[in-house]
PDB file of C-alpha atoms in Angstrom:
ATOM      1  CA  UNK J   1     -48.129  96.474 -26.524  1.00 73.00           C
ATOM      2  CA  UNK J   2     -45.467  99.151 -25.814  1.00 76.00           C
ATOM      3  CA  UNK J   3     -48.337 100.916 -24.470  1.00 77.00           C
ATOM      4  CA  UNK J   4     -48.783  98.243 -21.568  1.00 75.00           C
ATOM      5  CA  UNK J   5     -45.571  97.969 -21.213  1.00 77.00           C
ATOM      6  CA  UNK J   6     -45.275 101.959 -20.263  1.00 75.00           C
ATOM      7  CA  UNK J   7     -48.194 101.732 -17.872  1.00 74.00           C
ATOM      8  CA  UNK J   8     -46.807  99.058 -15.924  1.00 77.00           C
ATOM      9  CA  UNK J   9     -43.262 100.278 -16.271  1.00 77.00           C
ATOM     10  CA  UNK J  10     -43.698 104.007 -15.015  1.00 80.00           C
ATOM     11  CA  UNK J  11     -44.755 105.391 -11.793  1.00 78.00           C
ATOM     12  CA  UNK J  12     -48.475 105.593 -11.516  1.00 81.00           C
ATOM     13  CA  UNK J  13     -49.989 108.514  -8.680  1.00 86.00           C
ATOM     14  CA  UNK J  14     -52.166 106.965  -5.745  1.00 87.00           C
ATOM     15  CA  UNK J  15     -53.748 109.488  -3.914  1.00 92.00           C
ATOM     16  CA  UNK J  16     -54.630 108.242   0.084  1.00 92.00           C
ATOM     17  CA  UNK J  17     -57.502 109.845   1.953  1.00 95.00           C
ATOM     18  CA  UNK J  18     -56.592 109.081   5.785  1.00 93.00           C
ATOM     19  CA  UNK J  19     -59.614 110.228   8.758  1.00 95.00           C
ATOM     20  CA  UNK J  20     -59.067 108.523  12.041  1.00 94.00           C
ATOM     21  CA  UNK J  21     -61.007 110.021  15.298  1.00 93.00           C
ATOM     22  CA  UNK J  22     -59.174 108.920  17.992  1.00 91.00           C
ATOM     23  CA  UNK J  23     -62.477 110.310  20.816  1.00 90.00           C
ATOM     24  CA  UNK J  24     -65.092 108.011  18.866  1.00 90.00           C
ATOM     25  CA  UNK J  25     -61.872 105.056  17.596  1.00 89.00           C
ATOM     26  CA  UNK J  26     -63.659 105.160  14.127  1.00 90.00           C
ATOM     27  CA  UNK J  27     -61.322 106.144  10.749  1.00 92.00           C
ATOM     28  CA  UNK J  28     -61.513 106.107   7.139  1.00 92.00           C
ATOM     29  CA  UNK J  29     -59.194 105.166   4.261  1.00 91.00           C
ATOM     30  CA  UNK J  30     -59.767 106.193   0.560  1.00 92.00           C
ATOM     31  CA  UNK J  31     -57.522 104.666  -1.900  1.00 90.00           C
ATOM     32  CA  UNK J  32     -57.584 106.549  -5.810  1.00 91.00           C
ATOM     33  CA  UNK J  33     -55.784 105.955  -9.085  1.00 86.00           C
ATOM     34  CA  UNK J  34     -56.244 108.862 -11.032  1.00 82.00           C
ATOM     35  CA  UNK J  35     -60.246 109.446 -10.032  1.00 82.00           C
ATOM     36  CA  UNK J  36     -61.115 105.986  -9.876  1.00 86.00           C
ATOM     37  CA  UNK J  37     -61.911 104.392  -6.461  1.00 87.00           C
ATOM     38  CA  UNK J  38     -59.332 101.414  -5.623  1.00 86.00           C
ATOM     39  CA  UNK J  39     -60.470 100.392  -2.183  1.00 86.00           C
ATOM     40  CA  UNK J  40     -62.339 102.409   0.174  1.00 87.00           C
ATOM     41  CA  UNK J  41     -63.021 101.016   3.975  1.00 86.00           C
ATOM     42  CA  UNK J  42     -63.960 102.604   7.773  1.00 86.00           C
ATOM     43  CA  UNK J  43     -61.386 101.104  10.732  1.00 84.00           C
ATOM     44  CA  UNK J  44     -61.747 100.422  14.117  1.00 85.00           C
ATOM     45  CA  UNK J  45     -59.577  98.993  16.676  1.00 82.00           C
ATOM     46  CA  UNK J  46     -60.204  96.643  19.756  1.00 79.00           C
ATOM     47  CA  UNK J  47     -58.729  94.647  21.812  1.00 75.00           C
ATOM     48  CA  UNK J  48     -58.841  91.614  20.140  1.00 70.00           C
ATOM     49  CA  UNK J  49     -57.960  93.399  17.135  1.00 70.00           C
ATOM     50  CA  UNK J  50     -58.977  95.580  14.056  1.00 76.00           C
ATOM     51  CA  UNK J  51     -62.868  95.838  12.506  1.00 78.00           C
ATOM     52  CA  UNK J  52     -62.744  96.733   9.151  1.00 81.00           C
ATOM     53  CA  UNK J  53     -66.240  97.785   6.881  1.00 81.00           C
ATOM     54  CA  UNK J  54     -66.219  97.186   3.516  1.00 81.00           C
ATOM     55  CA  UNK J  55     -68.662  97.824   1.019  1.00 73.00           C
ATOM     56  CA  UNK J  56     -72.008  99.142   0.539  1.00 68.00           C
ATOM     57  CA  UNK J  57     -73.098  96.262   3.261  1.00 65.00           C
ATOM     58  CA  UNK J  58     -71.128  96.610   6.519  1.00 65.00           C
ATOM     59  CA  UNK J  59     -69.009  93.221   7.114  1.00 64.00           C
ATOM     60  CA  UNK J  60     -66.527  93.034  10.122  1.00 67.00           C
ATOM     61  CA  UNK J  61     -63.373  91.436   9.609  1.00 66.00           C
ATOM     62  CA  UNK J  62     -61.518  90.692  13.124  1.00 66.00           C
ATOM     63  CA  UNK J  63     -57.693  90.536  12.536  1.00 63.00           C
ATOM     64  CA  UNK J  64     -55.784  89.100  15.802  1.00 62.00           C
ATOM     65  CA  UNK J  65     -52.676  91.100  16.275  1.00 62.00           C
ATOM     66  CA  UNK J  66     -50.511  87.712  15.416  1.00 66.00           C
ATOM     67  CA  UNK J  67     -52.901  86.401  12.549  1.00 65.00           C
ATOM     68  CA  UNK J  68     -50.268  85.656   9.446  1.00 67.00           C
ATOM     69  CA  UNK J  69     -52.556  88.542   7.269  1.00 69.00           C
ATOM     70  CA  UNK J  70     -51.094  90.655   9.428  1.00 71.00           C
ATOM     71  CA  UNK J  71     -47.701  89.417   8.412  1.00 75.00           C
ATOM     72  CA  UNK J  72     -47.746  89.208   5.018  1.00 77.00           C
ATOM     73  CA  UNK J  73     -49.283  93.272   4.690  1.00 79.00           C
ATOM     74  CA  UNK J  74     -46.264  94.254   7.265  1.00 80.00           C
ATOM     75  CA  UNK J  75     -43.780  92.651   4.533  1.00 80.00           C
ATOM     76  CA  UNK J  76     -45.899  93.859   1.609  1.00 83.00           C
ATOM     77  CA  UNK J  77     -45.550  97.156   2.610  1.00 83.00           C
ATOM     78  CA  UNK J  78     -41.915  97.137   3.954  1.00 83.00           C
ATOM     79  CA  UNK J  79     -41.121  96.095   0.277  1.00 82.00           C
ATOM     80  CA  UNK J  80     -43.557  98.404  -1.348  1.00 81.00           C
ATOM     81  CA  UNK J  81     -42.285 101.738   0.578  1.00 81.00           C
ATOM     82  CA  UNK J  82     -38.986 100.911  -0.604  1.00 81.00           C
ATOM     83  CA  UNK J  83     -40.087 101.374  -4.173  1.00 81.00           C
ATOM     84  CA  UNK J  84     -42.254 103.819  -3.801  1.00 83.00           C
ATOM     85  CA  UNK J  85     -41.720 107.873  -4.625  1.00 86.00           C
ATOM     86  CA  UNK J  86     -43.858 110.203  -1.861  1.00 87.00           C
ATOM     87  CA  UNK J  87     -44.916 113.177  -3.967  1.00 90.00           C
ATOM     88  CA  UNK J  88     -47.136 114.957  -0.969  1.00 91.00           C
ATOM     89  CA  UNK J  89     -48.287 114.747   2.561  1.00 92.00           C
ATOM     90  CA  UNK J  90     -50.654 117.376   3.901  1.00 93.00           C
ATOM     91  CA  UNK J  91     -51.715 116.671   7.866  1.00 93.00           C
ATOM     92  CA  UNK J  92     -54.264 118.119   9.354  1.00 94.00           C
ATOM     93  CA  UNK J  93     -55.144 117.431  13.318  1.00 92.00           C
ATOM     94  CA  UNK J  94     -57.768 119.221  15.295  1.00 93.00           C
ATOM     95  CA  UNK J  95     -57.270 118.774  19.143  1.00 93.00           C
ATOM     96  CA  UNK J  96     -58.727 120.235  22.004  1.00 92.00           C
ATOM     97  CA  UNK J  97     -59.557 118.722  25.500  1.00 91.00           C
ATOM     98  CA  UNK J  98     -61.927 121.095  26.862  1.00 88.00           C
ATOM     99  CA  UNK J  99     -59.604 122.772  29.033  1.00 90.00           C
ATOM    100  CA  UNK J 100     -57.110 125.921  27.474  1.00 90.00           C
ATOM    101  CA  UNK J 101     -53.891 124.888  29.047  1.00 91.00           C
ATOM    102  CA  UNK J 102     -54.332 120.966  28.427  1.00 91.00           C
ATOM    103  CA  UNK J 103     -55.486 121.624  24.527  1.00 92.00           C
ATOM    104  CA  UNK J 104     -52.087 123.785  24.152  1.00 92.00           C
ATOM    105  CA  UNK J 105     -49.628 121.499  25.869  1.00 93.00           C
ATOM    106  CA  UNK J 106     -51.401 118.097  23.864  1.00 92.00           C
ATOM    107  CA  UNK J 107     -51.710 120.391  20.711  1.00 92.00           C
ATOM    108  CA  UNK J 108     -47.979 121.460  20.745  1.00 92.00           C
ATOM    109  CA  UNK J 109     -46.473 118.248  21.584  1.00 93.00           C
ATOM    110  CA  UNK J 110     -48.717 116.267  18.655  1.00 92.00           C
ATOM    111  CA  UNK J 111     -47.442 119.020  16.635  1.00 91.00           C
ATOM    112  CA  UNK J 112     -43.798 118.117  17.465  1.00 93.00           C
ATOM    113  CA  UNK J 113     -44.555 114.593  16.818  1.00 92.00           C
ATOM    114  CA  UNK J 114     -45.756 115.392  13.300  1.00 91.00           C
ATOM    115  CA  UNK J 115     -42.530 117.175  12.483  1.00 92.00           C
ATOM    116  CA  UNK J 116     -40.325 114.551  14.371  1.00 92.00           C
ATOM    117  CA  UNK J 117     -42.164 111.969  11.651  1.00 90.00           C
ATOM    118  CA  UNK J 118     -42.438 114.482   8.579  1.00 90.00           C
ATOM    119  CA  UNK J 119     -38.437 114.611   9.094  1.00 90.00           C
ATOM    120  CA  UNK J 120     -37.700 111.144   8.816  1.00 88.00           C
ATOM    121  CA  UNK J 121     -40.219 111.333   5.741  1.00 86.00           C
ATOM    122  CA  UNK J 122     -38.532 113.976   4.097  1.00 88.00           C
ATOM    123  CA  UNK J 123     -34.904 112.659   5.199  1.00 89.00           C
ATOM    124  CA  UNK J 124     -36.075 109.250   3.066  1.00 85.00           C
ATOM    125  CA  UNK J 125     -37.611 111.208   0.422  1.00 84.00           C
ATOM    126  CA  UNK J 126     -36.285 114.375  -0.565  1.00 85.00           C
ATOM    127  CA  UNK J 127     -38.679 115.297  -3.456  1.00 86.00           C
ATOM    128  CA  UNK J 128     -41.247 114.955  -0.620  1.00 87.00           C
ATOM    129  CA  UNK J 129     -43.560 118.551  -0.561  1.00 89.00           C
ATOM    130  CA  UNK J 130     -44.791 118.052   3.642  1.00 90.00           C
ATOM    131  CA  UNK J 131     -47.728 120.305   5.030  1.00 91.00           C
ATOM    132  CA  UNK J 132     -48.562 120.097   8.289  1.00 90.00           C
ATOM    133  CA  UNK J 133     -51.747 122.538   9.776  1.00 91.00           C
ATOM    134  CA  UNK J 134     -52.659 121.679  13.346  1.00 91.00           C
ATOM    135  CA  UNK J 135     -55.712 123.401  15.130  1.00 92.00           C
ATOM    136  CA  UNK J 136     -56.231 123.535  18.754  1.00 92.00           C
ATOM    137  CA  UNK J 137     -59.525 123.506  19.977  1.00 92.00           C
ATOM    138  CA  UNK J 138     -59.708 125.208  23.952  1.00 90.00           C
ATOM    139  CA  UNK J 139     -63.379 124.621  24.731  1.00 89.00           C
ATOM    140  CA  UNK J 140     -64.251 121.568  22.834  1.00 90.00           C
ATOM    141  CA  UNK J 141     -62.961 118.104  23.099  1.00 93.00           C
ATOM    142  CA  UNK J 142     -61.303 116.952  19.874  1.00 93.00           C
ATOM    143  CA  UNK J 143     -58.982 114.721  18.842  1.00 93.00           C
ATOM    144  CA  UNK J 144     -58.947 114.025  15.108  1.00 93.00           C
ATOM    145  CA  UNK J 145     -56.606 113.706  12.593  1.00 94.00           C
ATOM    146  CA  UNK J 146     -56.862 113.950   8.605  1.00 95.00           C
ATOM    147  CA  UNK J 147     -53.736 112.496   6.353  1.00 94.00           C
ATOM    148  CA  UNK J 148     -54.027 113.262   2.629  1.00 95.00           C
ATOM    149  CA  UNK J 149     -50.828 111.822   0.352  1.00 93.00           C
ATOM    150  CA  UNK J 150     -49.830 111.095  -2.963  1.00 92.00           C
ATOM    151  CA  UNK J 151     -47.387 108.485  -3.714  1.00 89.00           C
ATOM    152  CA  UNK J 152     -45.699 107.392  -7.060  1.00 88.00           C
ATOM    153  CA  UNK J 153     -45.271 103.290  -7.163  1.00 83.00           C
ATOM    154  CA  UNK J 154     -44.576 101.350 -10.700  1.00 84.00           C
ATOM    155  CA  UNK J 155     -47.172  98.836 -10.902  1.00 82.00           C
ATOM    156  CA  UNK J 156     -44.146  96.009 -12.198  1.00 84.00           C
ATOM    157  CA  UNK J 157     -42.379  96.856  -8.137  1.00 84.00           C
ATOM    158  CA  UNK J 158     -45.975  96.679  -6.689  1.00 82.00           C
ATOM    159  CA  UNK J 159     -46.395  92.955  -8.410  1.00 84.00           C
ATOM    160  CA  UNK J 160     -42.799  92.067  -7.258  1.00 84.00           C
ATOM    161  CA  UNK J 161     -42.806  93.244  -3.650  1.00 84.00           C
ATOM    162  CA  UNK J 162     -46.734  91.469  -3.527  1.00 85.00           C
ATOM    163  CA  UNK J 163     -44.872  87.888  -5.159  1.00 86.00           C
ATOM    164  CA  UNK J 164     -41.800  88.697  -2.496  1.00 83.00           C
ATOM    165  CA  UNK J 165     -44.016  89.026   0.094  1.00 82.00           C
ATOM    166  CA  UNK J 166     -46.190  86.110  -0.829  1.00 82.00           C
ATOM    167  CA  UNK J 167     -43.056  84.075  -0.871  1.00 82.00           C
ATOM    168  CA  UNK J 168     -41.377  85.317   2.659  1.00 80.00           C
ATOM    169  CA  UNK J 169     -45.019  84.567   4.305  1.00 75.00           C
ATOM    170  CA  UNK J 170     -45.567  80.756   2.931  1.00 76.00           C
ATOM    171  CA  UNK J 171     -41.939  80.337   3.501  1.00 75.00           C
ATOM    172  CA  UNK J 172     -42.522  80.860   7.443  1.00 66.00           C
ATOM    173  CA  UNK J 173     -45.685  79.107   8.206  1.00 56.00           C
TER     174      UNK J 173
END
């Protein structure tokens, strides 16, 4: 028993495998607990909204930008990052357009924006250990980007913020 209690009580590490290639709109998301797979899924937006493949068989899931899902994962995860401890985030973005003075200017100024967000990061979470490796690309055209992170998150505040959530969502429909 005081065994259960201690895994639900402390911080457990999630590690999050990010790809996302903006040229061909396909991405993939990797979710671990220690080496064990929690979820793992390829993304694509549209128009209409996002296609998600899950599974060994490929099934699309359309979300509508205004569908109440939508809602209730915005406040899940508005309560979860509250709780939650970010150990690491390494970024790594290879971008080229084909042409030497547009890959610098677009590879400079995504690097900016990566340091303009790694700031507000580390100004929320101190512990924080950021890495950020950006490669520019002259000849080729590229545009990909590659998030690895580790995050710290109770799994007794990951229950509450889901039952908060829950609650906030059937409160407003």
């Amino acid at each position: 028993l005081f065994g259960f209690i201690f895994f639900i009580v402390i911080g457990q590490v999630f590690k999050f495998y990010v790809s996302f290639d903006f040229l061909e709109n396909s991405g993939l998301v990797v979710i671990k607990l220690w080496f064990f797979k929690l979820k793992q899924f390829s993304v694509q937006f549209k128009k209409d909204g996002i296609v998600i493949r899950t599974g060994k068989q490929v099934e699309e899931v359309k979300y509508a930008f205004n569908d109440p899902k939508l809602k209730f994962v915005q406040d899940f995860s508005k309560e979860v990052m509250e709780k939650t401890k970010v150990k690491l985030v390494d970024i790594y973005s290879n971008i080229g357009t084909g042409d030497a003075q547009g890959s610098a200017l677009l590879s400079s100024s995504v690097n900016v924006l990566w340091k303009i967000l790694m700031a507000k990061i580390k100004n929320t979470k101190p512990t924080c250990t950021v890495d950020i490796t950006n490669q520019t690309f002259f000849n080729d055209k590229v545009f990909n980007v590659r998030v690895f992170s580790k995050v710290s998150l109770s799994i007794f505040y990951a229950l509450y913020s889901l039952i908060f959530a829950w609650l906030k969502s059937s409160n407003n429909t």
